Amino acid sequence: MGSLYAKGGSAVQIAEQFSTQIKQGDLQPGDLLPPVRQLAGELGVNPNTVASAYAKLRDAGLVATRGRAGTQVLEQPLMAVRNVRQVPEGMRDLASGNLDATLLPVLSLSADDAFPQQNGYDVSGDLPALCQLAGEWLSQQGASLGEVSVFSGALDAIEKALRSHAAPGASVWVEDPCWPPLLTLLQHLRLKPLPLPIDAQGCCLPEKDASKQGCAVILTPRAQNPTGMSLSAARAKSWREFLAKNPACLAIVDDFWGPLSQQPLHLPCAKDNGLYVLSLSKFLSPDLRIALACGKPQLMQAMRADQYIRERWVSHILQQIAVKLWAQAQRDGLLVRAQHAYQQRRDALAERLHTLSGIPLPPGEGVHIWLPVRSEAAASQIMAQRGWLVQSGEPFRLKSGPAIRVSLANLISTQLETLAQDLIVAIGAGTVVN
């Protein structure tokens, strides 16, 4: 390790050299940096200089302080992107979070269907038909947050909002546990996640004496991934009051479950301090990379400017397809059918777990169930031995306890009893099974 140590007398020089070694791969994820006093002695500098260098590396998302375990190199965002999960032959997939294809609208293009092919690069504006459809649906939800704009997926909209609002090194409140791609995005933007616990009423507010303040908070109003919890009316009201007292904090509302939800939409923010994002992926198609956003006017203007600099516009062909699929899903009752089907699977498993073991599960919705366990490794291994592929909770967690996520979108009713029995065994396992 000696050859990897930084040289120089300033915090900036030390940080830059470690940064280079990390990005070149000389330092790998999991490697420990030298203790502060040890490195200070070798370089002949004040320990505060080394501590300041390590702080710069933490702010850049390159390392994390693990207490007595030392300062550890983190996996970098582009390295952290998961490969496509391969489900071993014979295993039943309860880990990927995939949807039930039979509950999605089927796109069929007839000879009469014609999507306008643009022959130039002067396309501007969003498709009025899609914005109108979204506006009508939001009005039905009781949400009036201004003009709707179209972006290339929920993460694209969230990224543009954070780029416009948050400076590198700033802190952002997130749900704990939360959606892993969001943590990867924050790391990529050099933003620090501040965890907020989830309970039966949704995301909790920051403690009054919290030492760190977030410049933004990202909230899931319904079917939170991975817990399935939704914001209650009382909790949403508390968030609105909190945000009114903290006008510099932006609320980003990721309503990914949207039209598949049977719960009312309780908005935690107002038009002047929030951004509402609706992905079309869950109820139309995971491959339809479109999200709709509306909210704070100044922020929306900045996001549109960012879009114009980058991708310029979202394909009008894709937008036309989204309109066709959404209208079809409404006309044929597919959304109501999907709502009931997904909820029935979740409720059925929750009821069997409670009956067999007394394990209470708070009411929720969506395709995921979050089960606290004694050991994630032991629980995952036991489930794998019994033919189930479940998701370890570690990628979702910041400070919350060990758990596994079970995705039920493609669970067959005849598998329910066996799954419940196997989960009870896995939940109580405390050591890794060989």
Coordinates of C-alpha atoms in Angstrom, one line a residue:
M1 CA 0.0 0.0 0.0
G2 CA 2.9 2.4 0.5
S3 CA 3.2 3.1 -3.2
L4 CA -0.4 4.4 -3.2
Y5 CA 0.1 7.0 -0.5
A6 CA -0.3 10.6 -1.6
K7 CA 2.4 13.2 -1.6
G8 CA 2.3 16.9 -1.1
G9 CA 1.6 19.3 1.7
S10 CA -1.9 20.6 1.1
A11 CA -5.3 18.9 1.5
V12 CA -6.1 19.6 -2.1
Q13 CA -2.9 17.9 -3.3
I14 CA -3.5 14.9 -1.1
A15 CA -7.2 14.6 -2.2
E16 CA -6.4 14.9 -5.9
Q17 CA -3.8 12.2 -5.8
F18 CA -6.1 9.8 -4.0
S19 CA -8.9 10.7 -6.4
T20 CA -6.6 9.9 -9.3
Q21 CA -5.6 6.5 -7.8
I22 CA -9.3 5.6 -7.2
K23 CA -10.4 6.6 -10.7
Q24 CA -7.5 4.7 -12.3
G25 CA -8.3 1.6 -10.3
D26 CA -5.1 1.6 -8.2
L27 CA -7.4 1.8 -5.2
Q28 CA -10.3 -0.6 -5.4
P29 CA -13.7 -0.5 -3.8
G30 CA -13.3 -1.7 -0.2
D31 CA -9.7 -0.6 0.1
L32 CA -8.8 1.3 3.2
L33 CA -7.0 4.7 3.2
P34 CA -4.2 5.0 5.8
P35 CA -5.3 6.3 9.2
V36 CA -5.2 10.1 9.4
R37 CA -2.4 10.3 12.0
Q38 CA -0.3 7.7 10.2
L39 CA -0.5 9.4 6.9
A40 CA 0.1 12.8 8.5
G41 CA 3.3 11.5 10.1
E42 CA 4.6 10.0 6.8
L43 CA 3.9 13.2 4.9
G44 CA 5.1 15.5 7.6
V45 CA 1.9 17.5 7.7
N46 CA -0.7 18.4 10.4
P47 CA -3.3 15.7 10.9
N48 CA -6.0 18.3 10.2
T49 CA -4.6 18.6 6.7
V50 CA -5.1 14.9 6.0
A51 CA -8.6 15.0 7.7
S52 CA -9.5 17.9 5.4
A53 CA -8.3 15.9 2.4
Y54 CA -10.4 12.9 3.4
A55 CA -13.4 15.2 3.9
K56 CA -13.0 16.4 0.3
L57 CA -12.9 12.8 -0.9
R58 CA -16.1 12.1 1.1
D59 CA -17.8 15.1 -0.4
A60 CA -16.9 13.8 -3.9
G61 CA -18.5 10.5 -3.1
L62 CA -15.2 8.6 -3.4
V63 CA -14.8 7.3 0.1
A64 CA -16.9 6.7 3.2
T65 CA -15.9 6.9 6.9
R66 CA -16.7 3.6 8.7
G67 CA -15.9 4.6 12.2
R68 CA -13.2 2.3 13.7
A69 CA -13.2 0.4 10.4
G70 CA -11.5 3.3 8.8
T71 CA -11.9 5.3 5.6
Q72 CA -13.0 3.0 2.8
V73 CA -13.0 3.5 -1.0
L74 CA -16.5 3.4 -2.4
E75 CA -17.7 1.7 -5.6
Q76 CA -18.0 4.4 -8.2
P77 CA -21.4 5.1 -9.9
L78 CA -20.5 3.8 -13.3
M79 CA -19.0 0.7 -11.7
A80 CA -22.0 0.2 -9.5
V81 CA -24.5 -0.1 -12.3
R82 CA -25.7 -3.7 -12.0
N83 CA -25.5 -6.1 -14.9
V84 CA -28.8 -7.8 -15.9
R85 CA -29.7 -10.3 -13.3
Q86 CA -29.5 -13.8 -14.5
V87 CA -32.1 -16.1 -12.9
P88 CA -30.6 -19.5 -12.4
E89 CA -32.5 -22.3 -14.1
G90 CA -35.2 -23.7 -11.9
M91 CA -35.3 -20.7 -9.6
R92 CA -38.5 -18.6 -9.2
D93 CA -37.7 -14.9 -9.6
L94 CA -38.9 -12.8 -6.7
A95 CA -36.0 -10.4 -6.9
S96 CA -36.0 -8.5 -10.2
G97 CA -39.1 -6.4 -9.6
N98 CA -40.4 -7.1 -13.1
L99 CA -44.0 -6.5 -13.9
D100 CA -46.7 -9.0 -14.9
A101 CA -46.8 -8.7 -18.7
T102 CA -50.4 -9.8 -18.8
L103 CA -51.4 -6.6 -16.9
L104 CA -49.8 -4.3 -19.4
P105 CA -51.6 -2.9 -22.5
V106 CA -50.5 -4.5 -25.8
L107 CA -49.3 -2.2 -28.5
S108 CA -50.8 -3.0 -31.9
L109 CA -50.2 -0.7 -34.8
S110 CA -52.6 -1.0 -37.8
A111 CA -52.0 0.2 -41.3
D112 CA -54.1 3.3 -40.3
D113 CA -51.7 4.2 -37.5
A114 CA -49.3 6.8 -38.7
F115 CA -46.7 8.5 -36.4
P116 CA -45.4 11.7 -37.8
Q117 CA -41.8 11.4 -38.9
Q118 CA -39.9 14.7 -38.4
N119 CA -37.5 15.5 -41.2
G120 CA -35.6 18.2 -39.3
Y121 CA -34.1 19.2 -36.0
D122 CA -36.5 22.0 -35.2
V123 CA -38.9 19.9 -33.2
S124 CA -39.9 21.7 -30.0
G125 CA -42.5 21.4 -27.3
D126 CA -44.2 18.3 -25.8
L127 CA -47.0 16.4 -27.5
P128 CA -50.2 18.3 -26.5
A129 CA -52.3 15.0 -26.4
L130 CA -50.0 13.5 -23.8
C131 CA -49.8 16.6 -21.7
Q132 CA -53.6 16.9 -21.8
L133 CA -54.1 13.2 -20.8
A134 CA -51.7 13.7 -17.9
G135 CA -53.3 16.9 -16.9
E136 CA -56.8 15.3 -16.8
W137 CA -55.5 12.4 -14.7
L138 CA -53.7 14.8 -12.3
S139 CA -56.9 16.8 -11.9
Q140 CA -58.8 13.6 -11.0
Q141 CA -56.1 13.0 -8.4
G142 CA -56.7 16.4 -6.9
A143 CA -53.3 17.6 -7.9
S144 CA -52.9 21.0 -9.5
L145 CA -49.2 21.7 -9.9
G146 CA -49.1 23.7 -13.2
E147 CA -48.1 22.9 -16.8
V148 CA -46.9 19.3 -17.5
S149 CA -43.6 18.7 -19.2
V150 CA -42.2 15.4 -20.7
F151 CA -38.8 14.0 -19.8
S152 CA -36.9 10.8 -20.6
G153 CA -37.9 8.8 -17.5
A154 CA -38.2 9.5 -13.8
L155 CA -34.5 9.5 -13.1
D156 CA -33.9 11.9 -15.9
A157 CA -36.4 14.4 -14.4
I158 CA -35.0 13.9 -10.9
E159 CA -31.4 14.4 -12.1
K160 CA -32.3 17.6 -14.0
A161 CA -34.1 18.9 -10.9
L162 CA -31.1 18.2 -8.6
R163 CA -28.6 19.6 -11.1
S164 CA -30.6 22.8 -11.2
H165 CA -31.2 23.1 -7.4
A166 CA -28.4 21.4 -5.5
A167 CA -24.7 22.2 -5.5
P168 CA -22.1 19.3 -5.3
G169 CA -21.4 18.4 -1.7
A170 CA -25.0 19.4 -0.6
S171 CA -27.1 16.9 1.4
V172 CA -30.5 15.4 0.2
W173 CA -33.0 13.7 2.5
V174 CA -34.0 10.3 1.2
E175 CA -36.3 7.5 2.4
D176 CA -34.5 4.6 4.2
P177 CA -34.8 2.1 2.8
C178 CA -35.0 3.6 -0.7
W179 CA -34.7 2.8 -4.4
P180 CA -31.0 1.9 -5.2
P181 CA -30.7 3.8 -8.5
L182 CA -31.5 7.0 -6.6
L183 CA -28.5 6.4 -4.3
T184 CA -26.4 5.8 -7.3
L185 CA -27.6 9.1 -8.9
L186 CA -26.9 11.1 -5.8
Q187 CA -23.4 9.6 -5.7
H188 CA -22.9 10.5 -9.3
L189 CA -24.0 14.1 -8.6
R190 CA -21.7 14.2 -5.6
L191 CA -24.7 14.8 -3.2
K192 CA -24.9 13.3 0.3
P193 CA -27.9 11.2 1.2
L194 CA -29.4 11.8 4.6
P195 CA -31.6 8.9 5.6
L196 CA -35.2 9.3 6.9
P197 CA -37.0 6.2 8.3
I198 CA -40.2 4.8 6.9
D199 CA -43.2 3.8 9.0
A200 CA -46.8 2.9 8.4
Q201 CA -47.6 6.6 7.5
G202 CA -44.8 6.9 5.0
C203 CA -41.5 8.8 5.2
C204 CA -40.8 10.4 8.6
L205 CA -39.8 14.0 8.9
P206 CA -36.2 15.0 10.0
E207 CA -35.6 15.3 13.7
K208 CA -35.9 18.8 15.0
D209 CA -32.4 18.8 16.3
A210 CA -30.9 17.2 13.2
S211 CA -27.3 18.4 12.8
K212 CA -27.4 18.3 9.0
Q213 CA -30.0 19.9 6.8
G214 CA -31.0 18.8 3.3
C215 CA -31.4 21.1 0.4
A216 CA -34.0 18.7 -1.0
V217 CA -36.0 15.7 -0.1
I218 CA -37.2 12.9 -2.4
L219 CA -40.5 11.3 -1.3
T220 CA -42.6 8.5 -2.6
P221 CA -46.3 9.3 -2.0
R222 CA -47.6 5.8 -2.8
A223 CA -46.3 2.2 -2.9
Q224 CA -42.8 3.1 -1.7
N225 CA -40.2 0.9 -3.1
P226 CA -39.2 -1.4 -1.3
T227 CA -41.7 -1.1 1.6
G228 CA -45.0 -0.5 -0.1
M229 CA -45.9 2.3 2.3
S230 CA -47.9 5.4 1.3
L231 CA -48.0 8.9 2.7
S232 CA -51.0 9.4 5.0
A233 CA -52.9 12.6 4.9
A234 CA -51.6 13.6 8.3
R235 CA -47.9 12.9 7.3
A236 CA -48.3 14.7 4.0
K237 CA -49.7 17.7 6.0
S238 CA -46.7 17.6 8.3
W239 CA -44.4 17.7 5.3
R240 CA -46.2 20.7 3.8
E241 CA -45.8 22.5 7.1
F242 CA -42.1 21.6 7.3
L243 CA -41.4 22.7 3.8
A244 CA -43.3 26.0 4.3
K245 CA -40.9 26.7 7.2
N246 CA -37.9 25.6 5.1
P247 CA -38.4 27.3 1.7
A248 CA -34.9 26.5 0.5
C249 CA -35.7 22.7 0.7
L250 CA -37.1 21.4 -2.6
A251 CA -39.5 18.4 -2.4
I252 CA -39.3 16.0 -5.3
V253 CA -42.3 13.7 -5.3
D254 CA -41.7 10.4 -7.2
D255 CA -45.2 9.0 -7.8
F256 CA -44.0 6.0 -9.8
W257 CA -47.0 3.7 -9.0
G258 CA -49.4 6.4 -10.1
P259 CA -52.5 5.0 -11.9
L260 CA -51.9 1.6 -10.4
S261 CA -52.5 2.9 -6.9
Q262 CA -55.7 2.5 -5.0
Q263 CA -54.6 5.0 -2.4
P264 CA -55.4 8.8 -2.7
L265 CA -52.6 11.1 -3.6
H266 CA -51.6 13.1 -0.6
L267 CA -49.1 15.6 -1.8
P268 CA -46.4 16.6 0.7
C269 CA -45.6 19.9 -1.1
A270 CA -47.1 22.9 -2.9
K271 CA -46.6 24.2 -6.4
D272 CA -44.0 26.7 -5.3
N273 CA -41.7 24.3 -3.4
G274 CA -42.1 21.0 -5.1
L275 CA -41.7 18.9 -8.2
Y276 CA -44.1 16.1 -9.0
V277 CA -42.8 13.3 -11.3
L278 CA -44.9 10.5 -12.8
S279 CA -43.2 7.6 -14.6
L280 CA -45.2 5.9 -17.3
S281 CA -43.1 2.7 -17.1
K282 CA -45.1 0.8 -14.3
F283 CA -48.5 1.0 -15.9
L284 CA -47.7 1.2 -19.7
S285 CA -44.3 -0.5 -20.3
P286 CA -40.9 -0.6 -18.5
D287 CA -39.3 0.0 -21.9
L288 CA -41.3 3.3 -22.4
R289 CA -38.8 5.7 -21.0
I290 CA -41.1 8.6 -20.4
A291 CA -41.9 10.6 -17.3
L292 CA -44.1 13.6 -16.8
A293 CA -43.2 16.4 -14.4
C294 CA -44.8 19.6 -13.1
G295 CA -44.3 22.0 -10.2
K296 CA -42.2 25.0 -9.2
P297 CA -42.2 27.3 -12.3
Q298 CA -38.5 28.5 -12.0
L299 CA -37.3 24.9 -11.5
M300 CA -39.3 23.7 -14.5
Q301 CA -37.8 26.4 -16.7
A302 CA -34.3 25.4 -15.6
M303 CA -35.1 21.7 -16.3
R304 CA -36.4 22.5 -19.8
A305 CA -33.3 24.5 -20.5
D306 CA -31.1 21.6 -19.4
Q307 CA -33.1 19.3 -21.7
Y308 CA -32.7 21.6 -24.6
I309 CA -28.9 21.5 -24.1
R310 CA -28.7 17.7 -23.9
E311 CA -31.3 15.5 -25.7
R312 CA -33.3 18.5 -27.0
W313 CA -36.7 16.7 -26.9
V314 CA -38.4 13.4 -26.1
S315 CA -39.2 11.5 -29.3
H316 CA -42.7 12.4 -30.5
I317 CA -43.1 8.9 -31.8
L318 CA -42.6 7.6 -28.2
Q319 CA -45.1 10.2 -26.9
Q320 CA -47.6 9.1 -29.5
I321 CA -47.2 5.5 -28.4
A322 CA -47.7 6.6 -24.8
V323 CA -50.9 8.3 -25.6
K324 CA -52.2 5.3 -27.5
L325 CA -51.3 2.9 -24.7
W326 CA -52.7 5.1 -21.9
A327 CA -56.0 5.7 -23.7
Q328 CA -56.2 1.9 -24.4
A329 CA -55.5 1.0 -20.8
Q330 CA -58.3 3.4 -19.6
R331 CA -60.8 2.3 -22.2
D332 CA -60.3 -1.5 -21.6
G333 CA -60.2 -1.2 -17.8
L334 CA -56.6 -2.5 -17.7
L335 CA -55.6 -0.1 -15.0
V336 CA -58.3 -1.2 -12.6
R337 CA -57.6 -4.8 -13.4
A338 CA -53.9 -4.4 -12.6
Q339 CA -54.7 -2.5 -9.4
H340 CA -56.7 -5.3 -8.0
A341 CA -54.4 -8.1 -9.2
Y342 CA -51.3 -6.6 -7.7
Q343 CA -53.0 -5.7 -4.4
Q344 CA -54.6 -9.2 -4.1
R345 CA -51.2 -10.9 -4.4
R346 CA -49.7 -8.6 -1.7
D347 CA -52.6 -8.9 0.7
A348 CA -52.7 -12.7 0.3
L349 CA -49.1 -13.2 1.2
A350 CA -49.3 -10.7 4.1
E351 CA -52.3 -12.6 5.4
R352 CA -50.6 -16.0 5.2
L353 CA -47.5 -14.8 6.9
H354 CA -49.6 -13.3 9.7
T355 CA -51.7 -16.5 10.1
L356 CA -48.7 -18.8 10.1
S357 CA -46.4 -16.8 12.3
G358 CA -48.1 -13.8 13.8
I359 CA -45.8 -11.5 11.8
P360 CA -47.8 -8.3 11.3
L361 CA -47.3 -6.4 8.1
P362 CA -48.5 -2.8 7.9
P363 CA -51.0 -2.2 5.1
G364 CA -49.3 -1.2 1.8
E365 CA -49.5 -1.6 -1.9
G366 CA -47.3 -2.2 -5.0
V367 CA -45.4 -5.3 -6.0
H368 CA -42.9 -5.5 -3.1
I369 CA -42.9 -6.7 0.5
W370 CA -40.1 -5.6 2.8
L371 CA -39.4 -8.2 5.5
P372 CA -37.0 -7.5 8.4
V373 CA -34.7 -10.5 9.0
R374 CA -32.0 -11.5 11.4
S375 CA -29.4 -12.1 8.7
E376 CA -29.8 -11.0 5.0
A377 CA -27.2 -13.5 3.9
A378 CA -28.8 -16.4 5.8
A379 CA -32.3 -15.5 4.6
S380 CA -31.3 -15.1 1.0
Q381 CA -29.4 -18.4 1.0
I382 CA -32.3 -20.4 2.6
M383 CA -34.7 -19.0 0.1
A384 CA -32.3 -19.9 -2.8
Q385 CA -32.0 -23.5 -1.4
R386 CA -35.7 -23.7 -1.5
G387 CA -35.9 -22.4 -5.1
W388 CA -36.7 -18.7 -4.6
L389 CA -34.6 -15.8 -5.7
V390 CA -35.2 -12.8 -3.4
Q391 CA -33.4 -9.5 -3.1
S392 CA -31.1 -8.8 -0.2
G393 CA -31.9 -5.5 1.5
E394 CA -28.4 -4.1 1.6
P395 CA -28.5 -2.1 -1.7
F396 CA -31.7 -0.3 -0.4
R397 CA -30.5 0.5 3.1
L398 CA -28.6 3.4 4.7
K399 CA -29.2 3.0 8.4
S400 CA -32.3 0.8 8.5
G401 CA -32.0 -2.8 9.7
P402 CA -31.4 -6.0 7.7
A403 CA -34.2 -7.1 5.5
I404 CA -35.1 -8.8 2.2
R405 CA -37.3 -7.6 -0.5
V406 CA -39.8 -10.0 -2.1
S407 CA -41.4 -9.0 -5.4
L408 CA -44.8 -10.5 -6.1
A409 CA -45.7 -9.3 -9.6
N410 CA -45.3 -12.8 -11.1
L411 CA -46.2 -14.9 -8.1
I412 CA -48.6 -17.7 -9.0
S413 CA -51.4 -18.3 -6.5
T414 CA -50.6 -22.0 -6.1
Q415 CA -47.1 -21.0 -4.9
L416 CA -48.4 -18.7 -2.1
E417 CA -48.6 -21.3 0.8
T418 CA -45.1 -22.7 0.1
L419 CA -43.6 -19.2 -0.2
A420 CA -45.1 -18.1 3.1
Q421 CA -43.8 -21.2 4.9
D422 CA -40.3 -20.8 3.4
L423 CA -40.2 -17.1 4.3
I424 CA -41.0 -17.8 7.9
V425 CA -38.0 -20.1 8.1
A426 CA -35.7 -17.5 6.3
I427 CA -36.8 -14.6 8.5
G428 CA -35.7 -16.3 11.7
A429 CA -32.4 -17.6 10.4
G430 CA -29.4 -16.0 12.2
T431 CA -26.4 -17.6 10.6
V432 CA -25.4 -18.4 7.0
V433 CA -26.4 -21.9 6.0
N434 CA -23.8 -24.0 4.3

